[in-house]
């Protein structure tokens, strides 16, 4: 089975999964579930599966999307569209870029309410290379996502969309955050090996 439909690097895919996990954690907490309670609700064998998804180490399996939607009390179509922006951004952009409510996420009240302005949201980035960020649109982190997710063959520093100093700083902050997360994971692994 062909499983690499995206033109994203492993780092870009990991960052999108991390963002998806961040949203899912907020949604779970908003609904008042602990990880154990939610795992029981979706009939997961172990609650650590929820943790793996919320930290971006795993994704919701496609055959469980409907189960998760029902547990969150969301329409399966709406939940799938929200997750598609993270899990399959190229396809999402090519299908929905002409439908602003879906593409921008405004058709989904939970998405709008739970994703803050400082969150890097891939839909505000240049997903699929068709919609560049406009000045003043979105947070600086969105510019960082554009540099990470965009399909340009030019280096990000050559992109005309990154000419505003705040956008460059946002990109640098996003990259620094990813590096810090990797360092934390390495430290945790070192501690486990030392025990």
mmCIF file with all atom_site columns, N, CA and C in Angstrom, residues 8-33:
data_model
loop_
_atom_site.group_PDB
_atom_site.id
_atom_site.type_symbol
_atom_site.label_atom_id
_atom_site.label_alt_id
_atom_site.label_comp_id
_atom_site.label_asym_id
_atom_site.label_entity_id
_atom_site.label_seq_id
_atom_site.pdbx_PDB_ins_code
_atom_site.Cartn_x
_atom_site.Cartn_y
_atom_site.Cartn_z
_atom_site.occupancy
_atom_site.B_iso_or_equiv
_atom_site.pdbx_formal_charge
_atom_site.auth_seq_id
_atom_site.auth_comp_id
_atom_site.auth_asym_id
_atom_site.auth_atom_id
_atom_site.pdbx_PDB_model_num
ATOM 1  N N  . UNK A 1 8  ? 6.069   15.938 2.117  1.00 0.00 ? 8  UNK A N  1
ATOM 2  C CA . UNK A 1 8  ? 6.576   16.546 3.328  1.00 0.00 ? 8  UNK A CA 1
ATOM 3  C C  . UNK A 1 8  ? 7.721   15.711 3.873  1.00 0.00 ? 8  UNK A C  1
ATOM 4  N N  . UNK A 1 9  ? 8.681   16.381 4.500  1.00 0.00 ? 9  UNK A N  1
ATOM 5  C CA . UNK A 1 9  ? 9.769   15.661 5.127  1.00 0.00 ? 9  UNK A CA 1
ATOM 6  C C  . UNK A 1 9  ? 9.268   15.038 6.420  1.00 0.00 ? 9  UNK A C  1
ATOM 7  N N  . UNK A 1 10 ? 10.084  14.184 6.997  1.00 0.00 ? 10 UNK A N  1
ATOM 8  C CA . UNK A 1 10 ? 9.723   13.560 8.269  1.00 0.00 ? 10 UNK A CA 1
ATOM 9  C C  . UNK A 1 10 ? 9.550   14.618 9.354  1.00 0.00 ? 10 UNK A C  1
ATOM 10 N N  . UNK A 1 11 ? 10.352  15.656 9.328  1.00 0.00 ? 11 UNK A N  1
ATOM 11 C CA . UNK A 1 11 ? 10.255  16.731 10.324 1.00 0.00 ? 11 UNK A CA 1
ATOM 12 C C  . UNK A 1 11 ? 8.937   17.477 10.155 1.00 0.00 ? 11 UNK A C  1
ATOM 13 N N  . UNK A 1 12 ? 8.559   17.775 8.918  1.00 0.00 ? 12 UNK A N  1
ATOM 14 C CA . UNK A 1 12 ? 7.298   18.475 8.662  1.00 0.00 ? 12 UNK A CA 1
ATOM 15 C C  . UNK A 1 12 ? 6.103   17.631 9.083  1.00 0.00 ? 12 UNK A C  1
ATOM 16 N N  . UNK A 1 13 ? 6.155   16.342 8.765  1.00 0.00 ? 13 UNK A N  1
ATOM 17 C CA . UNK A 1 13 ? 5.076   15.438 9.150  1.00 0.00 ? 13 UNK A CA 1
ATOM 18 C C  . UNK A 1 13 ? 4.976   15.352 10.664 1.00 0.00 ? 13 UNK A C  1
ATOM 19 N N  . UNK A 1 14 ? 6.110   15.252 11.344 1.00 0.00 ? 14 UNK A N  1
ATOM 20 C CA . UNK A 1 14 ? 6.121   15.184 12.809 1.00 0.00 ? 14 UNK A CA 1
ATOM 21 C C  . UNK A 1 14 ? 5.537   16.458 13.410 1.00 0.00 ? 14 UNK A C  1
ATOM 22 N N  . UNK A 1 15 ? 5.857   17.610 12.836 1.00 0.00 ? 15 UNK A N  1
ATOM 23 C CA . UNK A 1 15 ? 5.342   18.876 13.352 1.00 0.00 ? 15 UNK A CA 1
ATOM 24 C C  . UNK A 1 15 ? 3.819   18.952 13.155 1.00 0.00 ? 15 UNK A C  1
ATOM 25 N N  . UNK A 1 16 ? 3.323   18.514 12.018 1.00 0.00 ? 16 UNK A N  1
ATOM 26 C CA . UNK A 1 16 ? 1.874   18.516 11.794 1.00 0.00 ? 16 UNK A CA 1
ATOM 27 C C  . UNK A 1 16 ? 1.172   17.563 12.759 1.00 0.00 ? 16 UNK A C  1
ATOM 28 N N  . UNK A 1 17 ? 1.774   16.410 13.018 1.00 0.00 ? 17 UNK A N  1
ATOM 29 C CA . UNK A 1 17 ? 1.184   15.478 13.985 1.00 0.00 ? 17 UNK A CA 1
ATOM 30 C C  . UNK A 1 17 ? 1.190   16.070 15.388 1.00 0.00 ? 17 UNK A C  1
ATOM 31 N N  . UNK A 1 18 ? 2.262   16.795 15.727 1.00 0.00 ? 18 UNK A N  1
ATOM 32 C CA . UNK A 1 18 ? 2.338   17.442 17.037 1.00 0.00 ? 18 UNK A CA 1
ATOM 33 C C  . UNK A 1 18 ? 1.216   18.474 17.164 1.00 0.00 ? 18 UNK A C  1
ATOM 34 N N  . UNK A 1 19 ? 0.995   19.245 16.104 1.00 0.00 ? 19 UNK A N  1
ATOM 35 C CA . UNK A 1 19 ? -0.070  20.242 16.114 1.00 0.00 ? 19 UNK A CA 1
ATOM 36 C C  . UNK A 1 19 ? -1.438  19.577 16.231 1.00 0.00 ? 19 UNK A C  1
ATOM 37 N N  . UNK A 1 20 ? -1.625  18.470 15.514 1.00 0.00 ? 20 UNK A N  1
ATOM 38 C CA . UNK A 1 20 ? -2.889  17.731 15.605 1.00 0.00 ? 20 UNK A CA 1
ATOM 39 C C  . UNK A 1 20 ? -3.100  17.226 17.024 1.00 0.00 ? 20 UNK A C  1
ATOM 40 N N  . UNK A 1 21 ? -2.046  16.683 17.612 1.00 0.00 ? 21 UNK A N  1
ATOM 41 C CA . UNK A 1 21 ? -2.134  16.180 18.980 1.00 0.00 ? 21 UNK A CA 1
ATOM 42 C C  . UNK A 1 21 ? -2.475  17.270 19.976 1.00 0.00 ? 21 UNK A C  1
ATOM 43 N N  . UNK A 1 22 ? -1.902  18.449 19.759 1.00 0.00 ? 22 UNK A N  1
ATOM 44 C CA . UNK A 1 22 ? -2.180  19.598 20.625 1.00 0.00 ? 22 UNK A CA 1
ATOM 45 C C  . UNK A 1 22 ? -3.674  19.945 20.559 1.00 0.00 ? 22 UNK A C  1
ATOM 46 N N  . UNK A 1 23 ? -4.217  19.973 19.358 1.00 0.00 ? 23 UNK A N  1
ATOM 47 C CA . UNK A 1 23 ? -5.646  20.248 19.194 1.00 0.00 ? 23 UNK A CA 1
ATOM 48 C C  . UNK A 1 23 ? -6.493  19.157 19.854 1.00 0.00 ? 23 UNK A C  1
ATOM 49 N N  . UNK A 1 24 ? -6.118  17.893 19.642 1.00 0.00 ? 24 UNK A N  1
ATOM 50 C CA . UNK A 1 24 ? -6.892  16.787 20.199 1.00 0.00 ? 24 UNK A CA 1
ATOM 51 C C  . UNK A 1 24 ? -6.871  16.798 21.733 1.00 0.00 ? 24 UNK A C  1
ATOM 52 N N  . UNK A 1 25 ? -5.729  17.149 22.318 1.00 0.00 ? 25 UNK A N  1
ATOM 53 C CA . UNK A 1 25 ? -5.652  17.245 23.778 1.00 0.00 ? 25 UNK A CA 1
ATOM 54 C C  . UNK A 1 25 ? -6.606  18.321 24.282 1.00 0.00 ? 25 UNK A C  1
ATOM 55 N N  . UNK A 1 26 ? -6.594  19.481 23.618 1.00 0.00 ? 26 UNK A N  1
ATOM 56 C CA . UNK A 1 26 ? -7.512  20.556 24.024 1.00 0.00 ? 26 UNK A CA 1
ATOM 57 C C  . UNK A 1 26 ? -8.971  20.132 23.876 1.00 0.00 ? 26 UNK A C  1
ATOM 58 N N  . UNK A 1 27 ? -9.274  19.423 22.815 1.00 0.00 ? 27 UNK A N  1
ATOM 59 C CA . UNK A 1 27 ? -10.640 18.963 22.592 1.00 0.00 ? 27 UNK A CA 1
ATOM 60 C C  . UNK A 1 27 ? -11.044 17.958 23.673 1.00 0.00 ? 27 UNK A C  1
ATOM 61 N N  . UNK A 1 28 ? -10.154 17.014 23.994 1.00 0.00 ? 28 UNK A N  1
ATOM 62 C CA . UNK A 1 28 ? -10.447 16.021 25.034 1.00 0.00 ? 28 UNK A CA 1
ATOM 63 C C  . UNK A 1 28 ? -10.670 16.706 26.388 1.00 0.00 ? 28 UNK A C  1
ATOM 64 N N  . UNK A 1 29 ? -9.771  17.633 26.721 1.00 0.00 ? 29 UNK A N  1
ATOM 65 C CA . UNK A 1 29 ? -9.904  18.352 27.990 1.00 0.00 ? 29 UNK A CA 1
ATOM 66 C C  . UNK A 1 29 ? -11.175 19.208 28.011 1.00 0.00 ? 29 UNK A C  1
ATOM 67 N N  . UNK A 1 30 ? -11.508 19.791 26.876 1.00 0.00 ? 30 UNK A N  1
ATOM 68 C CA . UNK A 1 30 ? -12.726 20.596 26.775 1.00 0.00 ? 30 UNK A CA 1
ATOM 69 C C  . UNK A 1 30 ? -13.966 19.741 27.047 1.00 0.00 ? 30 UNK A C  1
ATOM 70 N N  . UNK A 1 31 ? -13.913 18.484 26.641 1.00 0.00 ? 31 UNK A N  1
ATOM 71 C CA . UNK A 1 31 ? -15.040 17.578 26.854 1.00 0.00 ? 31 UNK A CA 1
ATOM 72 C C  . UNK A 1 31 ? -15.028 16.981 28.262 1.00 0.00 ? 31 UNK A C  1
ATOM 73 N N  . UNK A 1 32 ? -13.968 17.251 29.034 1.00 0.00 ? 32 UNK A N  1
ATOM 74 C CA . UNK A 1 32 ? -13.905 16.801 30.423 1.00 0.00 ? 32 UNK A CA 1
ATOM 75 C C  . UNK A 1 32 ? -13.415 15.381 30.629 1.00 0.00 ? 32 UNK A C  1
ATOM 76 N N  . UNK A 1 33 ? -12.704 14.807 29.660 1.00 0.00 ? 33 UNK A N  1
ATOM 77 C CA . UNK A 1 33 ? -12.212 13.442 29.779 1.00 0.00 ? 33 UNK A CA 1
ATOM 78 C C  . UNK A 1 33 ? -10.742 13.429 30.178 1.00 0.00 ? 33 UNK A C  1
#
